[in-house]
Coordinates of C-alpha atoms and ligand atoms in Angstrom, one line a residue:
X1413 CA 143.5 148.7 -63.3
X1414 CA 142.5 152.2 -64.5
X1415 CA 144.2 155.0 -62.6
X1416 CA 142.4 156.0 -59.4
X1417 CA 139.8 158.8 -59.2
X1418 CA 139.6 160.5 -55.8
X1419 CA 137.6 163.4 -54.6
X1420 CA 137.5 166.1 -51.9
X1421 CA 133.9 166.9 -51.0
X1422 CA 133.7 169.8 -48.6
X1423 CA 130.4 171.3 -47.5
X1424 CA 130.6 175.1 -47.9
X1425 CA 129.1 175.8 -44.5
X1426 CA 132.2 177.3 -42.9
X1427 CA 135.8 178.2 -43.5
X1428 CA 138.4 175.7 -44.7
X1429 CA 139.3 173.8 -41.5
X1430 CA 142.8 172.4 -41.1
X1431 CA 141.3 168.9 -41.0
X1432 CA 139.5 169.5 -44.3
X1433 CA 142.7 170.8 -45.9
X1434 CA 144.6 167.7 -44.7
X1435 CA 141.9 165.5 -46.2
X1436 CA 142.2 167.4 -49.5
X1437 CA 145.9 167.2 -49.4
X1438 CA 145.9 163.4 -48.9
X1439 CA 143.5 163.0 -51.8
X1440 CA 145.7 165.2 -54.0
X1441 CA 148.9 163.4 -53.0
X1442 CA 147.3 160.1 -53.7
X1443 CA 146.2 161.2 -57.1
X1444 CA 149.6 162.7 -58.0
X1445 CA 151.4 159.6 -56.7
X1446 CA 149.3 157.2 -58.7
X1447 CA 148.8 159.3 -61.8
X1448 CA 145.1 159.5 -60.9
X1449 CA 142.5 162.2 -61.0
X1450 CA 141.5 164.6 -58.2
X1451 CA 137.9 165.7 -58.3
X1452 CA 136.6 168.7 -56.3
X1453 CA 132.9 168.5 -55.4
X1454 CA 131.2 171.2 -53.4
X1455 CA 128.5 169.6 -51.3
X1456 CA 126.1 172.5 -51.1
X1457 CA 122.9 170.7 -50.4
X1458 CA 122.4 172.3 -47.0
X1459 CA 120.9 175.4 -48.6
X1460 CA 120.5 177.3 -45.4
X1461 CA 124.1 177.0 -44.3
X1462 CA 126.0 176.9 -47.6
X1463 CA 127.2 180.2 -49.0
X1464 CA 129.2 181.3 -52.1
X1465 CA 131.5 183.2 -49.7
X1466 CA 132.4 179.9 -47.9
X1467 CA 132.9 178.2 -51.3
X1468 CA 135.3 181.0 -52.2
X1469 CA 137.2 180.7 -49.0
X1470 CA 137.6 176.9 -49.6
X1471 CA 138.8 177.3 -53.2
X1472 CA 141.2 180.1 -52.2
X1473 CA 142.6 178.0 -49.3
X1474 CA 143.2 175.1 -51.7
X1475 CA 144.8 177.4 -54.2
X1476 CA 147.0 179.0 -51.6
X1477 CA 148.2 175.5 -50.5
X1478 CA 148.9 174.6 -54.1
X1479 CA 146.4 171.8 -54.2
X1480 CA 145.1 171.9 -57.8
X1481 CA 142.1 169.8 -58.7
X1482 CA 141.8 168.1 -62.1
X1483 CA 138.0 168.2 -62.4
X1484 CA 135.4 170.5 -61.0
X1485 CA 134.4 172.2 -58.9
X1486 CA 131.2 170.4 -59.3
X1487 CA 128.3 171.5 -57.2
X1488 CA 126.2 168.8 -55.6
X1489 CA 123.1 171.0 -55.7
X1490 CA 123.0 170.6 -59.5
X1491 CA 122.4 166.8 -59.2
X1492 CA 119.1 166.8 -57.4
X1493 CA 117.3 165.1 -60.3
X1494 CA 119.8 162.2 -60.5
X1495 CA 119.6 161.7 -56.7
X1496 CA 115.8 161.5 -56.9
X1497 CA 115.9 159.1 -59.8
X1498 CA 118.3 156.9 -57.9
X1499 CA 116.0 156.9 -54.9
X1500 CA 113.0 156.0 -57.1
X1501 CA 115.0 153.2 -58.8
X1502 CA 115.6 151.7 -55.4
X1503 CA 111.9 151.9 -54.6
X1504 CA 111.1 150.1 -57.9
X1505 CA 113.6 147.4 -57.1
X1506 CA 112.1 147.1 -53.6
X1507 CA 115.4 148.1 -51.9
X1508 CA 113.6 151.2 -50.6
X1509 CA 110.0 152.1 -49.8
X1510 CA 107.7 155.2 -49.4
X1511 CA 107.1 156.3 -45.8
X1512 CA 104.1 158.4 -45.0
X1513 CA 104.8 158.7 -41.3
X1514 CA 104.7 162.3 -40.2
X1515 CA 107.3 163.9 -37.9
X1516 CA 104.7 163.8 -35.1
X1517 CA 104.0 160.1 -35.6
X1518 CA 107.8 159.4 -35.6
X1519 CA 108.3 161.5 -32.5
X1520 CA 105.6 159.6 -30.7
X1521 CA 107.1 156.2 -31.8
X1522 CA 110.5 157.4 -30.5
X1523 CA 109.1 158.5 -27.2
X1524 CA 107.4 155.2 -26.8
X1525 CA 110.6 153.3 -27.5
X1526 CA 112.4 155.5 -24.9
X1527 CA 109.7 154.8 -22.3
X1528 CA 110.2 151.1 -22.9
X1529 CA 113.9 151.5 -22.5
X1530 CA 114.6 150.6 -26.1
X1531 CA 116.7 152.2 -28.9
X1532 CA 114.3 153.6 -31.4
X1533 CA 114.2 151.9 -34.7
X1534 CA 111.6 152.6 -37.4
X1535 CA 109.1 149.7 -37.2
X1536 CA 108.7 149.5 -41.0
X1537 CA 104.9 150.1 -40.8
X1538 CA 104.9 151.8 -44.2
X1539 CA 106.9 149.0 -45.9
X1540 CA 103.9 146.7 -45.8
X1541 CA 101.5 149.2 -47.4
X1542 CA 99.9 147.6 -50.5
X1543 CA 101.1 149.3 -53.8
X1544 CA 97.6 150.6 -54.5
X1545 CA 97.5 152.3 -51.1
X1546 CA 100.8 153.9 -51.8
X1547 CA 99.6 155.2 -55.1
X1548 CA 96.3 156.4 -53.6
X1549 CA 98.1 158.5 -51.0
X1550 CA 100.6 159.8 -53.5
X1551 CA 97.7 160.8 -55.9
X1552 CA 96.0 162.5 -53.0
X1553 CA 99.2 164.5 -52.4
X1554 CA 100.1 163.0 -49.0
X1555 CA 103.8 163.9 -48.4
X1556 CA 106.2 161.0 -48.2
X1557 CA 109.9 160.3 -47.7
X1558 CA 111.8 157.3 -49.2
X1559 CA 113.5 155.0 -46.7
X1560 CA 116.1 152.5 -47.5
X1561 CA 115.4 148.9 -46.5
X1562 CA 118.4 147.7 -44.5
X1563 CA 119.0 144.0 -44.6
X1564 CA 120.1 142.0 -41.6
X1565 CA 123.4 140.7 -42.9
X1566 CA 126.8 142.0 -41.9
X1567 CA 128.2 144.9 -43.8
X1568 CA 132.0 144.9 -43.8
X1569 CA 134.9 146.4 -45.7
X1570 CA 138.7 146.4 -45.7
X1571 CA 139.5 150.0 -44.8
X1572 CA 142.9 151.0 -46.3
X1573 CA 143.8 152.6 -43.0
X1574 CA 141.9 150.7 -40.3
X1575 CA 141.8 147.2 -41.7
X1576 CA 138.6 145.2 -41.5
X1577 CA 135.6 147.1 -40.1
X1578 CA 132.2 145.5 -39.8
X1579 CA 128.7 146.5 -38.8
X1580 CA 125.6 144.4 -38.4
X1581 CA 122.8 145.4 -40.8
X1582 CA 120.2 144.7 -38.1
X1583 CA 121.8 147.5 -36.0
X1584 CA 121.1 150.0 -38.7
X1585 CA 117.8 151.7 -38.9
X1586 CA 115.9 151.9 -42.2
X1587 CA 117.3 155.4 -43.0
X1588 CA 115.7 158.1 -45.0
X1589 CA 117.4 158.7 -48.4
X1590 CA 115.0 161.2 -49.9
X1591 CA 113.1 163.9 -48.0
X1592 CA 109.4 164.7 -48.7
X1593 CA 110.6 167.8 -50.8
X1594 CA 112.5 165.3 -53.1
X1595 CA 116.0 166.4 -51.9
X1596 CA 118.5 163.7 -51.1
X1597 CA 119.9 163.0 -47.6
X1598 CA 123.7 163.1 -47.5
X1599 CA 124.3 159.3 -47.7
X1600 CA 122.4 159.0 -50.9
X1601 CA 123.7 162.2 -52.5
X1602 CA 127.3 161.1 -51.8
X1603 CA 126.9 157.6 -53.2
X1604 CA 125.0 158.8 -56.2
X1605 CA 127.6 161.4 -57.0
X1606 CA 130.6 159.1 -56.3
X1607 CA 129.1 156.5 -58.7
X1608 CA 128.4 159.2 -61.4
X1609 CA 131.9 160.6 -61.0
X1610 CA 133.4 157.1 -61.1
X1611 CA 135.2 157.6 -57.8
X1612 CA 137.5 154.6 -57.0
X1613 CA 138.9 155.7 -53.6
X1614 CA 137.1 157.5 -50.9
X1615 CA 139.7 159.2 -48.6
X1616 CA 138.0 161.2 -45.8
X1617 CA 138.0 161.8 -42.1
X1618 CA 137.2 158.9 -39.8
X1619 CA 134.2 160.7 -38.4
X1620 CA 132.5 159.3 -41.5
X1621 CA 133.1 155.6 -40.5
X1622 CA 129.6 155.3 -39.2
X1623 CA 128.1 156.5 -42.5
X1624 CA 130.1 153.9 -44.5
X1625 CA 127.9 150.8 -43.9
X1626 CA 124.9 152.8 -45.1
X1627 CA 126.8 153.9 -48.2
X1628 CA 128.0 150.4 -48.9
X1629 CA 124.4 149.1 -48.7
X1630 CA 123.4 151.8 -51.2
X1631 CA 126.2 150.9 -53.6
X1632 CA 125.1 147.3 -53.5
X1633 CA 121.5 148.1 -54.0
X1634 CA 122.3 150.4 -56.9
X1635 CA 124.4 147.6 -58.5
X1636 CA 127.8 149.2 -58.1
X1637 CA 131.1 148.0 -56.9
X1638 CA 132.2 149.6 -53.7
X1639 CA 135.2 151.9 -53.8
X1640 CA 138.2 151.6 -51.5
X1641 CA 137.6 153.4 -48.3
X1642 CA 140.5 155.1 -46.4
X1643 CA 139.4 156.8 -43.2
X1644 CA 142.1 159.2 -42.0
X1645 CA 142.6 159.9 -38.3
X1646 CA 141.2 162.8 -36.4
X1647 CA 143.3 165.8 -35.5
X1648 CA 143.6 166.5 -31.8
X1649 CA 144.9 169.5 -29.9
X1650 CA 147.9 169.1 -27.6
X1651 CA 145.5 168.3 -24.7
X1652 CA 144.2 165.2 -26.5
X1653 CA 140.8 166.7 -27.2
X1654 CA 139.4 167.2 -30.8
X1655 CA 141.1 170.2 -32.4
X1656 CA 138.9 173.2 -31.9
X1657 CA 139.1 177.0 -31.7
X1658 CA 140.0 176.6 -28.0
X1659 CA 143.4 175.4 -29.2
X1660 CA 143.9 178.5 -31.4
X1661 CA 143.4 179.0 -35.1
X1662 CA 141.7 176.1 -37.0
X1663 CA 141.1 177.9 -40.3
X1664 CA 143.7 177.6 -43.0
X1665 CA 143.2 181.3 -43.8
X1666 CA 144.3 182.2 -40.3
X1667 CA 147.7 180.6 -40.8
X1668 CA 148.1 182.5 -44.1
X1669 CA 147.3 185.7 -42.2
X1670 CA 149.8 184.8 -39.4
X1671 CA 152.6 184.6 -42.0
X1672 CA 153.0 180.9 -42.4
X1673 CA 154.3 180.0 -45.9
X1674 CA 152.1 177.8 -48.0
X1675 CA 154.7 175.1 -48.6
X1676 CA 155.5 174.9 -44.9
X1677 CA 151.8 174.6 -44.1
X1678 CA 151.4 171.9 -46.7
X1679 CA 154.4 169.9 -45.4
X1680 CA 153.1 170.2 -41.8
X1681 CA 149.6 169.1 -42.8
X1682 CA 151.0 166.1 -44.7
X1683 CA 152.6 164.8 -41.5
X1684 CA 149.3 165.0 -39.6
X1685 CA 148.5 161.3 -39.7
X1686 CA 150.9 160.3 -42.5
X1687 CA 154.5 159.2 -42.1
X1688 CA 156.9 158.9 -45.0
X1689 CA 158.9 156.4 -42.9
X1690 CA 162.1 157.3 -41.1
X1691 CA 162.3 160.5 -39.3
X1692 CA 162.4 163.0 -42.2
X1693 CA 160.2 165.9 -41.7
X1694 CA 161.1 168.5 -44.2
X1695 CA 159.8 167.2 -47.6
X1696 CA 159.7 168.9 -50.9
X1697 CA 156.5 168.6 -52.9
X1698 CA 158.0 166.0 -55.3
X1699 CA 159.3 163.9 -52.4
X1700 CA 155.9 163.9 -50.7
X1701 CA 154.2 162.8 -53.9
X1702 CA 156.8 160.1 -54.5
X1703 CA 156.5 158.7 -50.9
X1704 CA 152.8 159.0 -50.3
X1705 CA 150.8 155.8 -49.9
X1706 CA 147.6 154.9 -48.1
X1707 CA 149.6 152.3 -46.1
X1708 CA 151.6 155.2 -44.7
X1709 CA 148.5 156.7 -43.1
X1710 CA 148.4 156.1 -39.4
X1711 CA 145.4 154.8 -37.4
X1712 CA 146.0 156.8 -34.3
X1713 CA 144.9 160.4 -34.0
X1714 CA 147.3 163.1 -35.0
X1715 CA 148.2 166.0 -32.7
X1716 CA 148.3 169.5 -34.0
X1717 CA 151.5 171.0 -32.6
X1718 CA 151.6 174.8 -33.4
X1719 CA 155.1 175.1 -32.1
X1720 CA 156.2 172.5 -34.6
X1721 CA 154.4 174.3 -37.4
X1722 CA 156.4 177.5 -36.5
X1723 CA 159.6 175.6 -36.4
X1724 CA 158.9 174.1 -39.8
X1725 CA 157.9 177.5 -41.2
X1726 CA 161.2 178.8 -39.9
X1727 CA 163.1 176.1 -41.8
X1728 CA 161.2 177.1 -45.0
X1729 CA 161.8 180.8 -44.4
X1730 CA 165.5 180.4 -44.1
X1731 CA 165.7 178.4 -47.3
X1732 CA 163.7 181.0 -49.3
X1733 CA 165.5 183.8 -51.1
X1734 CA 164.7 187.3 -49.8
X1735 CA 163.3 188.2 -53.2
X1736 CA 160.5 185.7 -52.7
X1737 CA 159.6 186.9 -49.2
X1738 CA 159.8 190.6 -50.2
X1739 CA 156.1 191.1 -51.3
X1740 CA 154.6 189.5 -48.2
X1741 CA 157.0 191.4 -45.9
X1742 CA 156.4 194.8 -47.5
X1743 CA 152.6 194.2 -47.3
X1744 CA 153.0 193.6 -43.6
X1745 CA 155.3 196.6 -43.1
X1746 CA 152.7 198.8 -44.8
X1747 CA 150.1 197.5 -42.4
X1748 CA 152.4 198.2 -39.5
X1749 CA 152.9 201.8 -40.7
X1750 CA 156.6 201.4 -41.2
X1751 CA 158.3 203.8 -43.6
X1752 CA 161.4 202.4 -45.3
X1753 CA 161.9 205.3 -47.5
X1754 CA 162.4 203.4 -50.7
X1755 CA 165.3 201.4 -49.2
X1756 CA 166.1 198.0 -50.7
X1757 CA 164.7 195.7 -48.0
X1758 CA 166.2 192.5 -49.4
X1759 CA 169.5 192.6 -47.4
X1760 CA 167.5 193.2 -44.2
X1761 CA 165.2 190.3 -44.9
X1762 CA 168.2 188.2 -45.8
X1763 CA 169.8 188.8 -42.4
X1764 CA 166.7 188.2 -40.3
X1765 CA 165.0 185.4 -42.1
X1766 CA 167.1 182.6 -40.5
X1767 CA 166.0 183.2 -37.0
X1768 CA 162.4 184.0 -37.8
X1769 CA 159.3 181.8 -37.4
X1770 CA 156.8 183.6 -39.6
X1771 CA 156.5 186.3 -42.2
X1772 CA 155.0 188.6 -39.4
X1773 CA 158.1 187.9 -37.3
X1774 CA 160.4 188.7 -40.3
X1775 CA 158.5 192.0 -40.8
X1776 CA 158.7 192.9 -37.1
X1777 CA 162.4 192.2 -37.1
X1778 CA 162.9 194.2 -40.2
X1779 CA 160.9 197.1 -38.7
X1780 CA 163.2 197.1 -35.6
X1781 CA 166.2 197.3 -37.8
X1782 CA 164.7 200.2 -39.7
X1783 CA 163.6 201.9 -36.5
X1784 CA 165.4 200.4 -33.4
X1785 CA 163.1 202.4 -31.1
X1786 CA 160.4 199.8 -32.1
X1787 CA 162.2 197.1 -30.2
X1788 CA 160.9 195.7 -27.0
X1789 CA 163.2 194.3 -24.3
X1790 CA 162.7 190.6 -23.9
X1791 CA 163.5 188.5 -20.8
X1792 CA 167.0 187.6 -22.0
X1793 CA 167.8 191.2 -22.7
X1794 CA 166.6 192.3 -19.3
X1795 CA 168.6 189.5 -17.6
X1796 CA 171.8 190.6 -19.4
X1797 CA 171.3 194.2 -18.2
X1798 CA 170.8 193.0 -14.7
X1799 CA 173.8 190.7 -14.8
X1800 CA 176.3 193.2 -16.3
X1801 CA 175.3 196.0 -14.1
X1802 CA 177.1 199.3 -14.8
X1803 CA 179.3 197.6 -17.4
X1804 CA 176.4 197.3 -19.7
X1805 CA 176.2 201.1 -20.3
X1806 CA 179.9 201.6 -20.2
X1807 CA 180.6 198.9 -22.8
X1808 CA 177.9 200.2 -25.0
X1809 CA 179.3 203.7 -24.9
X1810 CA 182.8 202.5 -25.5
X1811 CA 181.6 200.6 -28.5
X1812 CA 179.8 203.6 -29.8
X1813 CA 183.0 205.7 -29.5
X1814 CA 185.0 203.0 -31.3
X1815 CA 182.5 202.9 -34.2
X1816 CA 182.0 206.6 -34.5
X1817 CA 184.9 207.1 -36.9
X1818 CA 183.4 204.5 -39.4
X1819 CA 180.4 206.8 -39.9
X1820 CA 181.6 208.1 -43.2
X1821 CA 181.9 205.4 -45.8
X1822 CA 183.5 202.4 -43.9
X1823 CA 180.3 201.1 -42.2
X1824 CA 180.7 197.6 -43.5
X1825 CA 180.3 194.3 -41.6
X1826 CA 184.0 193.5 -42.0
X1827 CA 185.2 196.9 -40.8
X1828 CA 182.7 197.0 -38.0
X1829 CA 184.0 193.6 -36.7
X1830 CA 187.6 194.7 -36.9
X1831 CA 186.9 197.9 -34.9
X1832 CA 184.9 196.1 -32.3
X1833 CA 187.7 193.6 -31.8
X1834 CA 190.2 196.4 -31.4
X1835 CA 188.0 198.2 -28.9
X1836 CA 187.4 195.1 -26.9
X1837 CA 191.1 194.4 -26.8
X1838 CA 192.2 197.9 -25.8
X1839 CA 189.7 197.9 -22.9
X1840 CA 190.5 194.4 -21.9
X1841 CA 187.0 193.1 -22.6
X1842 CA 185.8 189.8 -23.8
X1843 CA 184.4 190.3 -27.3
X1844 CA 181.0 189.0 -26.1
X1845 CA 180.8 191.6 -23.4
X1846 CA 181.4 194.3 -25.9
X1847 CA 178.9 192.9 -28.4
X1848 CA 175.9 191.7 -26.4
X1849 CA 174.9 195.1 -25.1
X1850 CA 174.8 196.3 -28.8
X1851 CA 172.5 193.5 -29.7
X1852 CA 170.2 194.3 -26.7
X1853 CA 170.3 198.0 -27.5
X1854 CA 169.4 197.5 -31.2
X1855 CA 166.9 194.6 -31.0
X1856 CA 165.9 194.2 -27.3
X1857 CA 167.1 190.7 -27.4
X1858 CA 170.4 188.7 -26.9
X1859 CA 169.6 186.6 -30.0
X1860 CA 170.1 188.0 -33.5
X1861 CA 172.2 187.8 -36.6
X1862 CA 176.0 188.5 -36.0
X1863 CA 176.3 191.9 -34.4
X1864 CA 178.5 193.4 -37.1
X1865 CA 175.9 192.4 -39.7
X1866 CA 173.2 193.8 -37.5
X1867 CA 175.0 197.1 -37.3
X1868 CA 175.6 197.2 -41.0
X1869 CA 171.9 196.8 -41.8
X1870 CA 170.7 199.3 -39.2
X1871 CA 173.2 201.8 -40.5
X1872 CA 175.5 204.3 -38.7
X1873 CA 173.2 207.1 -37.7
X1874 CA 170.5 204.9 -36.2
X1875 CA 172.9 202.5 -34.6
X1876 CA 175.0 205.1 -32.9
X1877 CA 172.1 207.2 -31.7
X1878 CA 170.3 204.2 -30.3
X1879 CA 173.4 202.8 -28.6
X1880 CA 174.0 206.1 -26.8
X1881 CA 170.4 206.6 -25.9
X1882 CA 170.0 203.2 -24.4
X1883 CA 173.3 203.5 -22.5
X1884 CA 172.1 206.8 -21.0
X1885 CA 168.7 205.3 -20.1
X1886 CA 170.1 202.2 -18.5
X1887 CA 172.6 204.2 -16.5
X1888 CA 169.8 206.5 -15.3
X1889 CA 167.1 203.9 -14.5
X1890 CA 168.8 200.6 -14.3
X1891 CA 166.6 199.5 -17.2
X1892 CA 166.5 200.0 -21.0
X1893 CA 162.7 200.3 -21.2
Ligands
LIG2503 N1 130.5 166.9 -47.4 C1 131.0 165.9 -46.5 C2 131.8 166.6 -45.4 O1 132.2 167.7 -45.6 C3 131.9 165.0 -47.3 C4 131.9 163.6 -46.8 C5 132.6 162.6 -47.7 O2 133.8 162.9 -48.0 O3 132.1 161.6 -48.1 O4 132.0 166.0 -44.4

């Protein structure tokens, strides 16, 4: 068996949807797993809705995700002459016929069927036109389409995901394959291109299942072996409805903008409808490639869980060296108008990346450590202030007093911890009661890196000023806002 040839065939009529990206990823993983070839074909035949800008967004999105194609991008619009020739070949072999019915005539036939309570099916009136009549009308310039003559027999295939699927030929209408302006309808264009590009496996969304019998009929009529079809499950929102903008971002580019890392996004997308077996979720690229099979694709719809994506991104963030995150974080800080005065941000990134969910979150937390006044008090911080009462401000001031002597030169995590322990002990406080108010004063929250590390990165001047300021404010107002 020659190695497989697969393709991703997006229509450039919109942004790169997460569903499209997932289809591209499955094709790419399959090609890499099998040593096959991944072809990219842009299906730009809908001239009104296809734009170069959309094509660029799709190519950029694939590039960002690290999905490299081996051949292409090919543009379907360039293959019009082949599509037309294939349609004409089918007419010559009597597998298709010229139809001269106008839109008005077809609408009238449709209305009639509806009145009679029947499903409209083209009644093949043009199929029985004598060849001389067809020629006469063509010579006279009467517009015509080409319709495919669908046989009555069953059309079935063994779908690599869903198993056996079958349709009755008699339930399919004689569908149009070539418009009167000689452009191909989707089903013909796809089959003509897949044959020309020697595609062996068609891996695509299961919204295309209803097109497949028509495409199989075309393959047969054109004298070609049918490829393997693998229809991958739909992606649903958490409410069980088809994923849409109502559920939040659906464009891959939005996740890039939200500070999701490309390898995390790719890992997350891979698990939408595919399981490597077991309960492993974090998979490096090589592992995904090694484990990917069509058998591992699930039949049931996948659910897009944005919380899980953030969790996964957090896992990737903490595993990345600060160096690698630096460019994206500084870009974000610039957008936020934060001035870091040439300071090396890597230690700050290093200390916040573990508890962060996205690059934006990392940048926000770095910004707060550069300028503690940017912090906002969260629920947990507020609850702590309420719970501790006056002790919150007192402990904060005591801690500031204890740390004051370290201002010159000894402001290190180690020394800070030692001084805080001493202070807690001499005032008879639990270490936590001495430390939590510092955390809340500097970050607005009770969750952060260890307090001594936090103090070290914020630095003596900003830490001490902020601690005293918050203590004063809480004492005055009963709140740190
Ligand atoms: N252009 C089609 C789409 O975007 C591709 C269908 C296919 O993969 O066959 O849905």
